[in-house]
Structures are given as structure tokens and as C-alpha cells.
Amino acid sequence: MKEVTEAQIGDTLYSHKEPVEPLPGFKLAKPMVFAGMYPIAQSEYNNLKSAVEKLTLNDSSVTVHRDSSVALGAGWRLGFLGLLHMEVFNQRLEQEYNASVILTAPTVPYKAVLSSAKLIKEYGKEEIIIINPAEFPDKNSVSEYLEPTILGTVITPDVYMGKIITLCQARRAVQKDIIYIDEQRVMLKYLFPLNEVVVDFYDTLKSLSSGYASFDYEDAGYQAADLVKMDFLLNGNTVEELATVVHKDKAYAVGKAVCERLKDAIPRQLFEIAIQAAIGNKIIARETLKAYRKDVLAKCYGGDISRKMKLLKRQAEGKKKMRKIGNVEVPKDAFITVLKRQSDK
């Protein structure tokens, strides 16, 4: 073995040329949530690399693949068991290794059944797994998209049942069973698309049920779904880290909500910022972050209107010029904030 990662928990070791039956009962941990991780500055890459290697030694359920992004440089695509696991891993990096990172939007592994002969030849197979939204293939070259599903079990006091059923229906879940355990408690079984549960379903469930409801789930394979890739643009420039895959029916609502949250998360500049959600070349939602403005009319009192118009026109030209050369920085903590659904949005 050249690396420690080659020794998996559950491996059976035997003497040379004396093979034995492997011990039963071990299954590899299956990552359910993927996110890109990048150092804030590329000079920190090697330090972060050794920190990730040390952390994965005592948390073997995290999968690590090298990745690179045009906007963020070299990094990794990490697979986690869930969103809490991802947040704990990020906190440990910060506390134990003093490493600050940029984490991209959490995504789930989708599948695409290719119809283009050229792509099938390129990938060497008809069905591919997509863990990075940037690699999401175009609809023209795909016969169908598949999304992962889970069989979720919710146990709750029956007084909260109505609210929880409404929540499950809003997350595109299909009801499988309702069982009354006793007079007060009820067990609900639903088939959920994994991407509807991954970000904040558990938080919402706990707040709706005053903390009484419990949630458990198991893998339920893949099902066909009408999926689209959504990009977010700031002043016409795509923010690669925010690209996400959504169901077509929810595209407008998700685009609008994320644009509104971006508007709150991005600091105001001296120039106007257009925040847009796009599917392909079609803009489906927009918010405008107004610029800071000096009151150029403060020194005018009375006088001709053309004088005021001249000052305002000059200011508008300056803002226009500034917008062309201005860069918009998205704060690193904005990524998770933006992706968490908020009840008031």
C-alpha cells in the first residue's frame, strides 16, 4: 500500500497465496451530498491539502476528488453523508487547522442517460453520474435525467401532522404510508427527492413540530425527473460557485428566492449591481442592488431645471463607467446563507 487511504475499514487481510473468504457485513459509506471546497488564496493550497488529508484519516466517510474552477482555482470535490456532516467538517478545518475555505453549493449526485453518440463515445458509457453542476450536460444530448430518491420516515405527535404533510408535499414528496403508533403519535412514510431534503428540511421539520418530530431515511435508488441547470449572474458575469440543478417546476421560485437572498448578502457598491437567475440564455428572475449615491443636488436651490438635469446626467455617466470596470465580490459566508431556504422568502 502506497497510501493510508488504500486501507479501507472492513478489508480482510490474508497471508500471501492463501486467500480466505472476506468477512461479511461491511459496506462502504455512501456520500449523499457533494460540495466544492477551495482555498481563499491559492497560496494556501498546500496547507489546506495536508489539513484535508489529516482530517480524512479519522473520518473515512468523506470522499475527496481533485477539482478546479475558473473562478476559484484548484480545489476538491468532497462527498459527505449529509449537510450536518459537511458543516462539522468545515468547522473542524477552521478550528483545528486554522484553514479558511470557500464551500460551494451542496449538490446531490444526478444521473444522465446520454442520447448523443459523440458523448457516449467520450464517456465510454451511456449513463453518467454528475456530481458537479458545471458538468451538467445539455438537454439536447440527453434522453432523460435521473435524480436520487430516499424513503423518509417521520414520527411526530399527531397535532403537527397537517403542517408536516404540507411541508412534505411542498418538497415534491410522494406519500407511501401513514401509521398511528398510539393515540398521540403517527408515523409518516414518504418518497423524497434527495435534493429537496439535503439543505434544510430537517431544520424546518424541527421548527414546525416544536422539536418533537424525528426524521430517518434510507436510499431508494433513482427516478426520472425534469431537471434544469440554473446559473446566477452578477452584472452579466456568471458566479460559477452558485450554479445549481433544480426541478423545472421549481426553477422560478428558487431563482427568485436566491436572487433576493443574494441582494441581502452582497454589500452595496458605488455602482448598481444586477443579480440575475438564468436557465441557458433565458433570464427567469432579477433583483437590482442600488448604488450608493452622493446627493449632487444638495448645492442647488431654485434655479433652472436644466442645471439639475446636467448634474444628474453627469453622475449617471460616472456610475455607468464605474460599473464597466467594477468587480463584485461575493462574501464567502454568503454561499450557505443564500442556499438555505428562509421561511419569509
Short mmCIF file of N, CA and C in Angstrom, two decimals, residues 110-257:
data_model
loop_
_atom_site.label_atom_id
_atom_site.label_comp_id
_atom_site.label_asym_id
_atom_site.label_seq_id
_atom_site.Cartn_x
_atom_site.Cartn_y
_atom_site.Cartn_z
N TYR A 110 -26.54 13.36 -9.54
CA TYR A 110 -27.57 13.08 -10.55
C TYR A 110 -27.02 12.12 -11.59
N LYS A 111 -27.94 11.51 -12.35
CA LYS A 111 -27.51 10.67 -13.48
C LYS A 111 -28.14 11.21 -14.75
N ALA A 112 -27.44 11.05 -15.86
CA ALA A 112 -27.99 11.45 -17.16
C ALA A 112 -27.82 10.29 -18.13
N VAL A 113 -28.90 9.95 -18.85
CA VAL A 113 -28.83 8.91 -19.88
C VAL A 113 -28.57 9.62 -21.20
N LEU A 114 -27.40 9.41 -21.76
CA LEU A 114 -26.97 10.16 -22.96
C LEU A 114 -27.63 9.61 -24.21
N SER A 115 -27.96 10.52 -25.13
CA SER A 115 -28.52 10.09 -26.43
C SER A 115 -27.55 10.42 -27.57
N SER A 116 -26.57 11.31 -27.29
CA SER A 116 -25.61 11.71 -28.32
C SER A 116 -24.49 10.67 -28.44
N ALA A 117 -24.31 10.14 -29.64
CA ALA A 117 -23.29 9.10 -29.88
C ALA A 117 -21.89 9.62 -29.58
N LYS A 118 -21.68 10.91 -29.87
CA LYS A 118 -20.37 11.52 -29.63
C LYS A 118 -20.03 11.51 -28.13
N LEU A 119 -21.03 11.88 -27.28
CA LEU A 119 -20.81 11.92 -25.83
C LEU A 119 -20.65 10.51 -25.25
N ILE A 120 -21.43 9.55 -25.78
CA ILE A 120 -21.32 8.17 -25.30
C ILE A 120 -19.91 7.64 -25.56
N LYS A 121 -19.37 8.00 -26.74
CA LYS A 121 -18.00 7.59 -27.10
C LYS A 121 -16.98 8.26 -26.16
N GLU A 122 -17.25 9.56 -25.85
CA GLU A 122 -16.32 10.33 -25.00
C GLU A 122 -16.27 9.76 -23.57
N TYR A 123 -17.47 9.46 -23.00
CA TYR A 123 -17.53 8.95 -21.62
C TYR A 123 -17.33 7.43 -21.54
N GLY A 124 -17.53 6.75 -22.68
CA GLY A 124 -17.37 5.29 -22.69
C GLY A 124 -18.56 4.54 -22.12
N LYS A 125 -19.65 5.25 -21.79
CA LYS A 125 -20.86 4.58 -21.29
C LYS A 125 -22.07 5.48 -21.56
N GLU A 126 -23.25 4.86 -21.49
CA GLU A 126 -24.47 5.60 -21.83
C GLU A 126 -25.00 6.41 -20.65
N GLU A 127 -24.78 5.91 -19.43
CA GLU A 127 -25.31 6.57 -18.23
C GLU A 127 -24.16 7.15 -17.42
N ILE A 128 -24.20 8.45 -17.19
CA ILE A 128 -23.10 9.10 -16.43
C ILE A 128 -23.64 9.69 -15.13
N ILE A 129 -22.75 9.78 -14.13
CA ILE A 129 -23.12 10.40 -12.84
C ILE A 129 -22.56 11.81 -12.81
N ILE A 130 -23.39 12.78 -12.43
CA ILE A 130 -22.96 14.19 -12.39
C ILE A 130 -22.92 14.64 -10.94
N ILE A 131 -21.72 14.98 -10.45
CA ILE A 131 -21.63 15.48 -9.06
C ILE A 131 -21.30 16.97 -9.03
N ASN A 132 -20.99 17.54 -10.20
CA ASN A 132 -20.66 18.96 -10.27
C ASN A 132 -21.62 19.64 -11.27
N PRO A 133 -22.42 20.62 -10.82
CA PRO A 133 -23.38 21.27 -11.73
C PRO A 133 -22.72 21.84 -12.99
N ALA A 134 -21.43 22.20 -12.91
CA ALA A 134 -20.73 22.76 -14.08
C ALA A 134 -20.64 21.73 -15.21
N GLU A 135 -20.69 20.43 -14.86
CA GLU A 135 -20.58 19.37 -15.87
C GLU A 135 -21.95 18.87 -16.34
N PHE A 136 -23.03 19.55 -15.94
CA PHE A 136 -24.39 19.11 -16.28
C PHE A 136 -24.58 19.17 -17.79
N PRO A 137 -24.87 18.02 -18.45
CA PRO A 137 -24.95 18.04 -19.92
C PRO A 137 -26.20 18.74 -20.44
N ASP A 138 -26.12 19.25 -21.66
CA ASP A 138 -27.23 19.96 -22.28
C ASP A 138 -28.39 19.01 -22.57
N LYS A 139 -29.62 19.53 -22.50
CA LYS A 139 -30.82 18.71 -22.69
C LYS A 139 -30.85 18.05 -24.07
N ASN A 140 -30.27 18.71 -25.07
CA ASN A 140 -30.30 18.18 -26.44
C ASN A 140 -29.54 16.86 -26.58
N SER A 141 -28.55 16.63 -25.71
CA SER A 141 -27.74 15.41 -25.84
C SER A 141 -28.11 14.34 -24.81
N VAL A 142 -29.24 14.55 -24.12
CA VAL A 142 -29.65 13.62 -23.05
C VAL A 142 -31.07 13.13 -23.31
N SER A 143 -31.29 11.79 -23.15
CA SER A 143 -32.65 11.29 -23.34
C SER A 143 -33.48 11.45 -22.06
N GLU A 144 -32.83 11.28 -20.87
CA GLU A 144 -33.53 11.59 -19.62
C GLU A 144 -32.54 11.83 -18.48
N TYR A 145 -32.98 12.63 -17.51
CA TYR A 145 -32.20 12.87 -16.30
C TYR A 145 -32.80 12.03 -15.17
N LEU A 146 -31.93 11.55 -14.26
CA LEU A 146 -32.41 10.79 -13.11
C LEU A 146 -31.92 11.47 -11.84
N GLU A 147 -32.78 11.53 -10.82
CA GLU A 147 -32.36 12.13 -9.55
C GLU A 147 -32.46 11.10 -8.43
N PRO A 148 -31.57 11.18 -7.41
CA PRO A 148 -31.62 10.20 -6.32
C PRO A 148 -32.83 10.44 -5.42
N THR A 149 -33.39 9.35 -4.91
CA THR A 149 -34.55 9.46 -4.01
C THR A 149 -34.24 8.74 -2.70
N ILE A 150 -34.97 9.11 -1.66
CA ILE A 150 -34.83 8.44 -0.36
C ILE A 150 -36.22 8.12 0.18
N LEU A 151 -36.30 7.05 0.97
CA LEU A 151 -37.54 6.73 1.65
C LEU A 151 -37.43 7.31 3.06
N GLY A 152 -38.18 8.38 3.32
CA GLY A 152 -38.09 9.08 4.60
C GLY A 152 -39.19 8.66 5.55
N THR A 153 -38.84 8.51 6.83
CA THR A 153 -39.82 8.16 7.86
C THR A 153 -39.86 9.29 8.89
N VAL A 154 -41.04 9.88 9.07
CA VAL A 154 -41.22 10.96 10.05
C VAL A 154 -42.13 10.44 11.16
N ILE A 155 -41.65 10.53 12.41
CA ILE A 155 -42.51 10.18 13.57
C ILE A 155 -42.80 11.47 14.32
N THR A 156 -44.10 11.76 14.51
CA THR A 156 -44.48 13.07 15.07
C THR A 156 -45.75 12.95 15.92
N PRO A 157 -45.92 13.84 16.91
CA PRO A 157 -47.23 13.93 17.58
C PRO A 157 -48.29 14.33 16.54
N ASP A 158 -49.50 13.74 16.64
CA ASP A 158 -50.49 13.94 15.57
C ASP A 158 -50.98 15.39 15.44
N VAL A 159 -50.76 16.24 16.47
CA VAL A 159 -51.22 17.64 16.36
C VAL A 159 -50.44 18.40 15.27
N TYR A 160 -49.22 17.92 14.94
CA TYR A 160 -48.41 18.62 13.93
C TYR A 160 -48.54 17.98 12.54
N MET A 161 -49.38 16.95 12.42
CA MET A 161 -49.42 16.16 11.18
C MET A 161 -49.77 17.00 9.96
N GLY A 162 -50.75 17.90 10.10
CA GLY A 162 -51.18 18.73 8.96
C GLY A 162 -50.04 19.56 8.40
N LYS A 163 -49.30 20.24 9.30
CA LYS A 163 -48.18 21.09 8.88
C LYS A 163 -47.10 20.27 8.18
N ILE A 164 -46.83 19.06 8.73
CA ILE A 164 -45.74 18.23 8.19
C ILE A 164 -46.12 17.67 6.82
N ILE A 165 -47.39 17.29 6.65
CA ILE A 165 -47.85 16.79 5.34
C ILE A 165 -47.72 17.91 4.30
N THR A 166 -48.09 19.14 4.68
CA THR A 166 -47.95 20.29 3.76
C THR A 166 -46.49 20.51 3.38
N LEU A 167 -45.59 20.40 4.38
CA LEU A 167 -44.15 20.56 4.13
C LEU A 167 -43.65 19.49 3.15
N CYS A 168 -44.05 18.24 3.37
CA CYS A 168 -43.61 17.14 2.51
C CYS A 168 -44.10 17.32 1.08
N GLN A 169 -45.36 17.76 0.93
CA GLN A 169 -45.91 17.98 -0.41
C GLN A 169 -45.18 19.12 -1.13
N ALA A 170 -44.78 20.15 -0.36
CA ALA A 170 -44.04 21.28 -0.95
C ALA A 170 -42.67 20.83 -1.43
N ARG A 171 -42.13 19.75 -0.84
CA ARG A 171 -40.81 19.23 -1.24
C ARG A 171 -40.93 18.10 -2.26
N ARG A 172 -42.04 18.03 -2.98
CA ARG A 172 -42.26 17.04 -4.06
C ARG A 172 -42.25 15.59 -3.58
N ALA A 173 -42.62 15.37 -2.32
CA ALA A 173 -42.60 14.01 -1.78
C ALA A 173 -43.89 13.27 -2.13
N VAL A 174 -43.78 11.94 -2.25
CA VAL A 174 -44.95 11.09 -2.55
C VAL A 174 -45.25 10.26 -1.31
N GLN A 175 -46.50 10.36 -0.82
CA GLN A 175 -46.86 9.65 0.41
C GLN A 175 -46.96 8.15 0.15
N LYS A 176 -46.30 7.36 1.03
CA LYS A 176 -46.32 5.90 0.90
C LYS A 176 -47.18 5.24 1.97
N ASP A 177 -47.18 5.82 3.17
CA ASP A 177 -47.89 5.17 4.27
C ASP A 177 -48.12 6.14 5.43
N ILE A 178 -49.23 5.93 6.17
CA ILE A 178 -49.47 6.64 7.44
C ILE A 178 -49.89 5.60 8.47
N ILE A 179 -49.14 5.51 9.57
CA ILE A 179 -49.46 4.52 10.61
C ILE A 179 -49.57 5.23 11.96
N TYR A 180 -50.67 5.01 12.67
CA TYR A 180 -50.81 5.54 14.03
C TYR A 180 -50.14 4.58 15.00
N ILE A 181 -49.06 5.03 15.65
CA ILE A 181 -48.32 4.18 16.59
C ILE A 181 -49.14 4.02 17.87
N ASP A 182 -49.67 5.13 18.38
CA ASP A 182 -50.60 5.10 19.52
C ASP A 182 -51.56 6.28 19.36
N GLU A 183 -52.22 6.67 20.44
CA GLU A 183 -53.24 7.73 20.32
C GLU A 183 -52.65 9.08 19.96
N GLN A 184 -51.42 9.32 20.36
CA GLN A 184 -50.83 10.64 20.13
C GLN A 184 -49.81 10.70 18.98
N ARG A 185 -49.16 9.58 18.68
CA ARG A 185 -48.05 9.61 17.72
C ARG A 185 -48.42 8.96 16.39
N VAL A 186 -47.86 9.52 15.33
CA VAL A 186 -48.15 9.00 13.99
C VAL A 186 -46.83 8.86 13.21
N MET A 187 -46.75 7.82 12.38
CA MET A 187 -45.56 7.60 11.54
C MET A 187 -45.94 7.81 10.08
N LEU A 188 -45.23 8.75 9.44
CA LEU A 188 -45.48 9.06 8.01
C LEU A 188 -44.32 8.54 7.18
N LYS A 189 -44.62 7.87 6.08
CA LYS A 189 -43.56 7.41 5.17
C LYS A 189 -43.73 8.10 3.83
N TYR A 190 -42.67 8.73 3.36
CA TYR A 190 -42.70 9.48 2.10
C TYR A 190 -41.49 9.13 1.24
N LEU A 191 -41.69 9.16 -0.07
CA LEU A 191 -40.57 9.03 -1.02
C LEU A 191 -40.15 10.44 -1.42
N PHE A 192 -38.95 10.85 -1.02
CA PHE A 192 -38.46 12.21 -1.27
C PHE A 192 -37.40 12.22 -2.36
N PRO A 193 -37.37 13.26 -3.21
CA PRO A 193 -36.15 13.51 -4.00
C PRO A 193 -35.08 14.02 -3.03
N LEU A 194 -33.87 13.46 -3.11
CA LEU A 194 -32.82 13.78 -2.12
C LEU A 194 -32.48 15.27 -2.09
N ASN A 195 -32.50 15.94 -3.27
CA ASN A 195 -32.09 17.35 -3.28
C ASN A 195 -33.08 18.27 -2.56
N GLU A 196 -34.31 17.78 -2.31
CA GLU A 196 -35.31 18.58 -1.58
C GLU A 196 -35.07 18.49 -0.08
N VAL A 197 -34.35 17.46 0.36
CA VAL A 197 -34.16 17.22 1.79
C VAL A 197 -32.81 17.75 2.26
N VAL A 198 -31.87 17.85 1.30
CA VAL A 198 -30.46 17.99 1.67
C VAL A 198 -30.11 19.30 2.38
N VAL A 199 -30.73 20.42 2.03
CA VAL A 199 -30.26 21.69 2.60
C VAL A 199 -30.86 21.99 3.97
N ASP A 200 -32.16 22.04 4.07
CA ASP A 200 -32.69 22.47 5.38
C ASP A 200 -34.03 21.84 5.75
N PHE A 201 -34.33 20.67 5.19
CA PHE A 201 -35.60 20.01 5.51
C PHE A 201 -35.70 19.70 7.01
N TYR A 202 -34.60 19.18 7.57
CA TYR A 202 -34.59 18.76 8.98
C TYR A 202 -34.83 19.96 9.90
N ASP A 203 -34.17 21.10 9.59
CA ASP A 203 -34.36 22.32 10.40
C ASP A 203 -35.82 22.76 10.38
N THR A 204 -36.41 22.76 9.16
CA THR A 204 -37.80 23.21 9.01
C THR A 204 -38.75 22.27 9.74
N LEU A 205 -38.48 20.95 9.62
CA LEU A 205 -39.32 19.95 10.29
C LEU A 205 -39.30 20.15 11.80
N LYS A 206 -38.12 20.40 12.35
CA LYS A 206 -37.99 20.60 13.80
C LYS A 206 -38.73 21.86 14.25
N SER A 207 -38.63 22.95 13.45
CA SER A 207 -39.29 24.19 13.86
C SER A 207 -40.82 24.08 13.74
N LEU A 208 -41.31 23.34 12.73
CA LEU A 208 -42.77 23.17 12.58
C LEU A 208 -43.36 22.33 13.71
N SER A 209 -42.55 21.38 14.23
CA SER A 209 -43.10 20.45 15.23
C SER A 209 -42.62 20.78 16.64
N SER A 210 -42.11 22.00 16.85
CA SER A 210 -41.55 22.43 18.14
C SER A 210 -40.49 21.46 18.65
N GLY A 211 -39.78 20.81 17.72
CA GLY A 211 -38.67 19.91 18.08
C GLY A 211 -39.08 18.47 18.37
N TYR A 212 -40.39 18.16 18.27
CA TYR A 212 -40.84 16.80 18.64
C TYR A 212 -40.69 15.77 17.52
N ALA A 213 -40.76 16.19 16.26
CA ALA A 213 -40.73 15.22 15.15
C ALA A 213 -39.31 14.69 14.93
N SER A 214 -39.23 13.40 14.57
CA SER A 214 -37.91 12.83 14.24
C SER A 214 -37.94 12.40 12.77
N PHE A 215 -36.76 12.37 12.15
CA PHE A 215 -36.67 12.05 10.72
C PHE A 215 -35.55 11.05 10.49
N ASP A 216 -35.87 9.99 9.73
CA ASP A 216 -34.86 8.99 9.37
C ASP A 216 -35.07 8.67 7.89
N TYR A 217 -34.00 8.29 7.20
CA TYR A 217 -34.18 7.96 5.78
C TYR A 217 -33.22 6.88 5.33
N GLU A 218 -33.62 6.21 4.24
CA GLU A 218 -32.74 5.22 3.60
C GLU A 218 -32.77 5.43 2.10
N ASP A 219 -31.72 5.00 1.44
CA ASP A 219 -31.57 5.19 0.00
C ASP A 219 -32.68 4.44 -0.74
N ALA A 220 -33.26 5.06 -1.79
CA ALA A 220 -34.34 4.41 -2.54
C ALA A 220 -34.08 4.44 -4.05
N GLY A 221 -32.82 4.52 -4.44
CA GLY A 221 -32.49 4.45 -5.87
C GLY A 221 -32.74 5.77 -6.60
N TYR A 222 -32.87 5.68 -7.93
CA TYR A 222 -33.03 6.86 -8.78
C TYR A 222 -34.38 6.84 -9.48
N GLN A 223 -34.89 8.04 -9.80
CA GLN A 223 -36.12 8.12 -10.60
C GLN A 223 -35.97 9.24 -11.63
N ALA A 224 -36.70 9.12 -12.74
CA ALA A 224 -36.63 10.12 -13.81
C ALA A 224 -37.20 11.45 -13.32
N ALA A 225 -36.60 12.57 -13.75
CA ALA A 225 -37.07 13.89 -13.31
C ALA A 225 -36.75 14.92 -14.39
N ASP A 226 -37.55 15.98 -14.43
CA ASP A 226 -37.36 17.07 -15.39
C ASP A 226 -36.44 18.11 -14.75
N LEU A 227 -35.12 17.98 -14.97
CA LEU A 227 -34.15 18.82 -14.28
C LEU A 227 -33.55 19.87 -15.23
N VAL A 228 -33.20 21.03 -14.67
CA VAL A 228 -32.52 22.08 -15.44
C VAL A 228 -31.36 22.65 -14.62
N LYS A 229 -30.35 23.15 -15.32
CA LYS A 229 -29.23 23.79 -14.63
C LYS A 229 -29.49 25.29 -14.55
N MET A 230 -29.36 25.86 -13.36
CA MET A 230 -29.61 27.29 -13.18
C MET A 230 -28.31 28.00 -12.83
N ASP A 231 -28.02 29.06 -13.58
CA ASP A 231 -26.83 29.88 -13.31
C ASP A 231 -27.26 31.20 -12.67
N PHE A 232 -26.34 31.80 -11.90
CA PHE A 232 -26.60 33.13 -11.31
C PHE A 232 -25.55 34.11 -11.82
N LEU A 233 -26.01 35.27 -12.23
CA LEU A 233 -25.11 36.26 -12.82
C LEU A 233 -25.11 37.55 -12.01
N LEU A 234 -23.93 38.13 -11.86
CA LEU A 234 -23.80 39.46 -11.24
C LEU A 234 -23.25 40.39 -12.32
N ASN A 235 -24.04 41.39 -12.70
CA ASN A 235 -23.68 42.31 -13.80
C ASN A 235 -23.24 41.55 -15.05
N GLY A 236 -23.97 40.46 -15.35
CA GLY A 236 -23.70 39.70 -16.58
C GLY A 236 -22.60 38.66 -16.45
N ASN A 237 -21.87 38.62 -15.31
CA ASN A 237 -20.82 37.61 -15.13
C ASN A 237 -21.34 36.45 -14.29
N THR A 238 -21.17 35.23 -14.79
CA THR A 238 -21.67 34.05 -14.08
C THR A 238 -20.86 33.80 -12.81
N VAL A 239 -21.58 33.55 -11.70
CA VAL A 239 -20.92 33.16 -10.45
C VAL A 239 -20.93 31.63 -10.42
N GLU A 240 -19.80 31.04 -10.80
CA GLU A 240 -19.73 29.59 -11.02
C GLU A 240 -20.08 28.79 -9.76
N GLU A 241 -19.69 29.31 -8.59
CA GLU A 241 -19.90 28.58 -7.34
C GLU A 241 -21.39 28.43 -6.98
N LEU A 242 -22.24 29.31 -7.53
CA LEU A 242 -23.66 29.27 -7.17
C LEU A 242 -24.51 28.45 -8.15
N ALA A 243 -23.90 27.96 -9.24
CA ALA A 243 -24.65 27.16 -10.22
C ALA A 243 -25.28 25.98 -9.51
N THR A 244 -26.54 25.69 -9.83
CA THR A 244 -27.24 24.62 -9.14
C THR A 244 -28.18 23.91 -10.10
N VAL A 245 -28.58 22.69 -9.74
CA VAL A 245 -29.51 21.91 -10.56
C VAL A 245 -30.84 21.88 -9.82
N VAL A 246 -31.92 22.27 -10.52
CA VAL A 246 -33.25 22.31 -9.87
C VAL A 246 -34.28 21.63 -10.75
N HIS A 247 -35.42 21.29 -10.14
CA HIS A 247 -36.53 20.73 -10.90
C HIS A 247 -37.19 21.86 -11.68
N LYS A 248 -37.61 21.57 -12.91
CA LYS A 248 -38.15 22.63 -13.78
C LYS A 248 -39.34 23.36 -13.15
N ASP A 249 -40.21 22.61 -12.45
CA ASP A 249 -41.41 23.22 -11.84
C ASP A 249 -41.05 24.24 -10.76
N LYS A 250 -39.86 24.06 -10.14
CA LYS A 250 -39.49 24.94 -9.03
C LYS A 250 -38.47 26.00 -9.44
N ALA A 251 -38.10 26.01 -10.73
CA ALA A 251 -36.99 26.88 -11.17
C ALA A 251 -37.26 28.35 -10.86
N TYR A 252 -38.46 28.85 -11.19
CA TYR A 252 -38.73 30.29 -10.99
C TYR A 252 -38.69 30.66 -9.51
N ALA A 253 -39.36 29.83 -8.68
CA ALA A 253 -39.42 30.13 -7.23
C ALA A 253 -38.02 30.12 -6.62
N VAL A 254 -37.20 29.11 -6.98
CA VAL A 254 -35.84 29.01 -6.43
C VAL A 254 -34.99 30.18 -6.91
N GLY A 255 -35.08 30.49 -8.22
CA GLY A 255 -34.30 31.60 -8.80
C GLY A 255 -34.62 32.92 -8.13
N LYS A 256 -35.92 33.19 -7.94
CA LYS A 256 -36.38 34.44 -7.34
C LYS A 256 -35.88 34.54 -5.89
N ALA A 257 -36.03 33.41 -5.13
CA ALA A 257 -35.63 33.42 -3.70
C ALA A 257 -34.13 33.63 -3.55
#
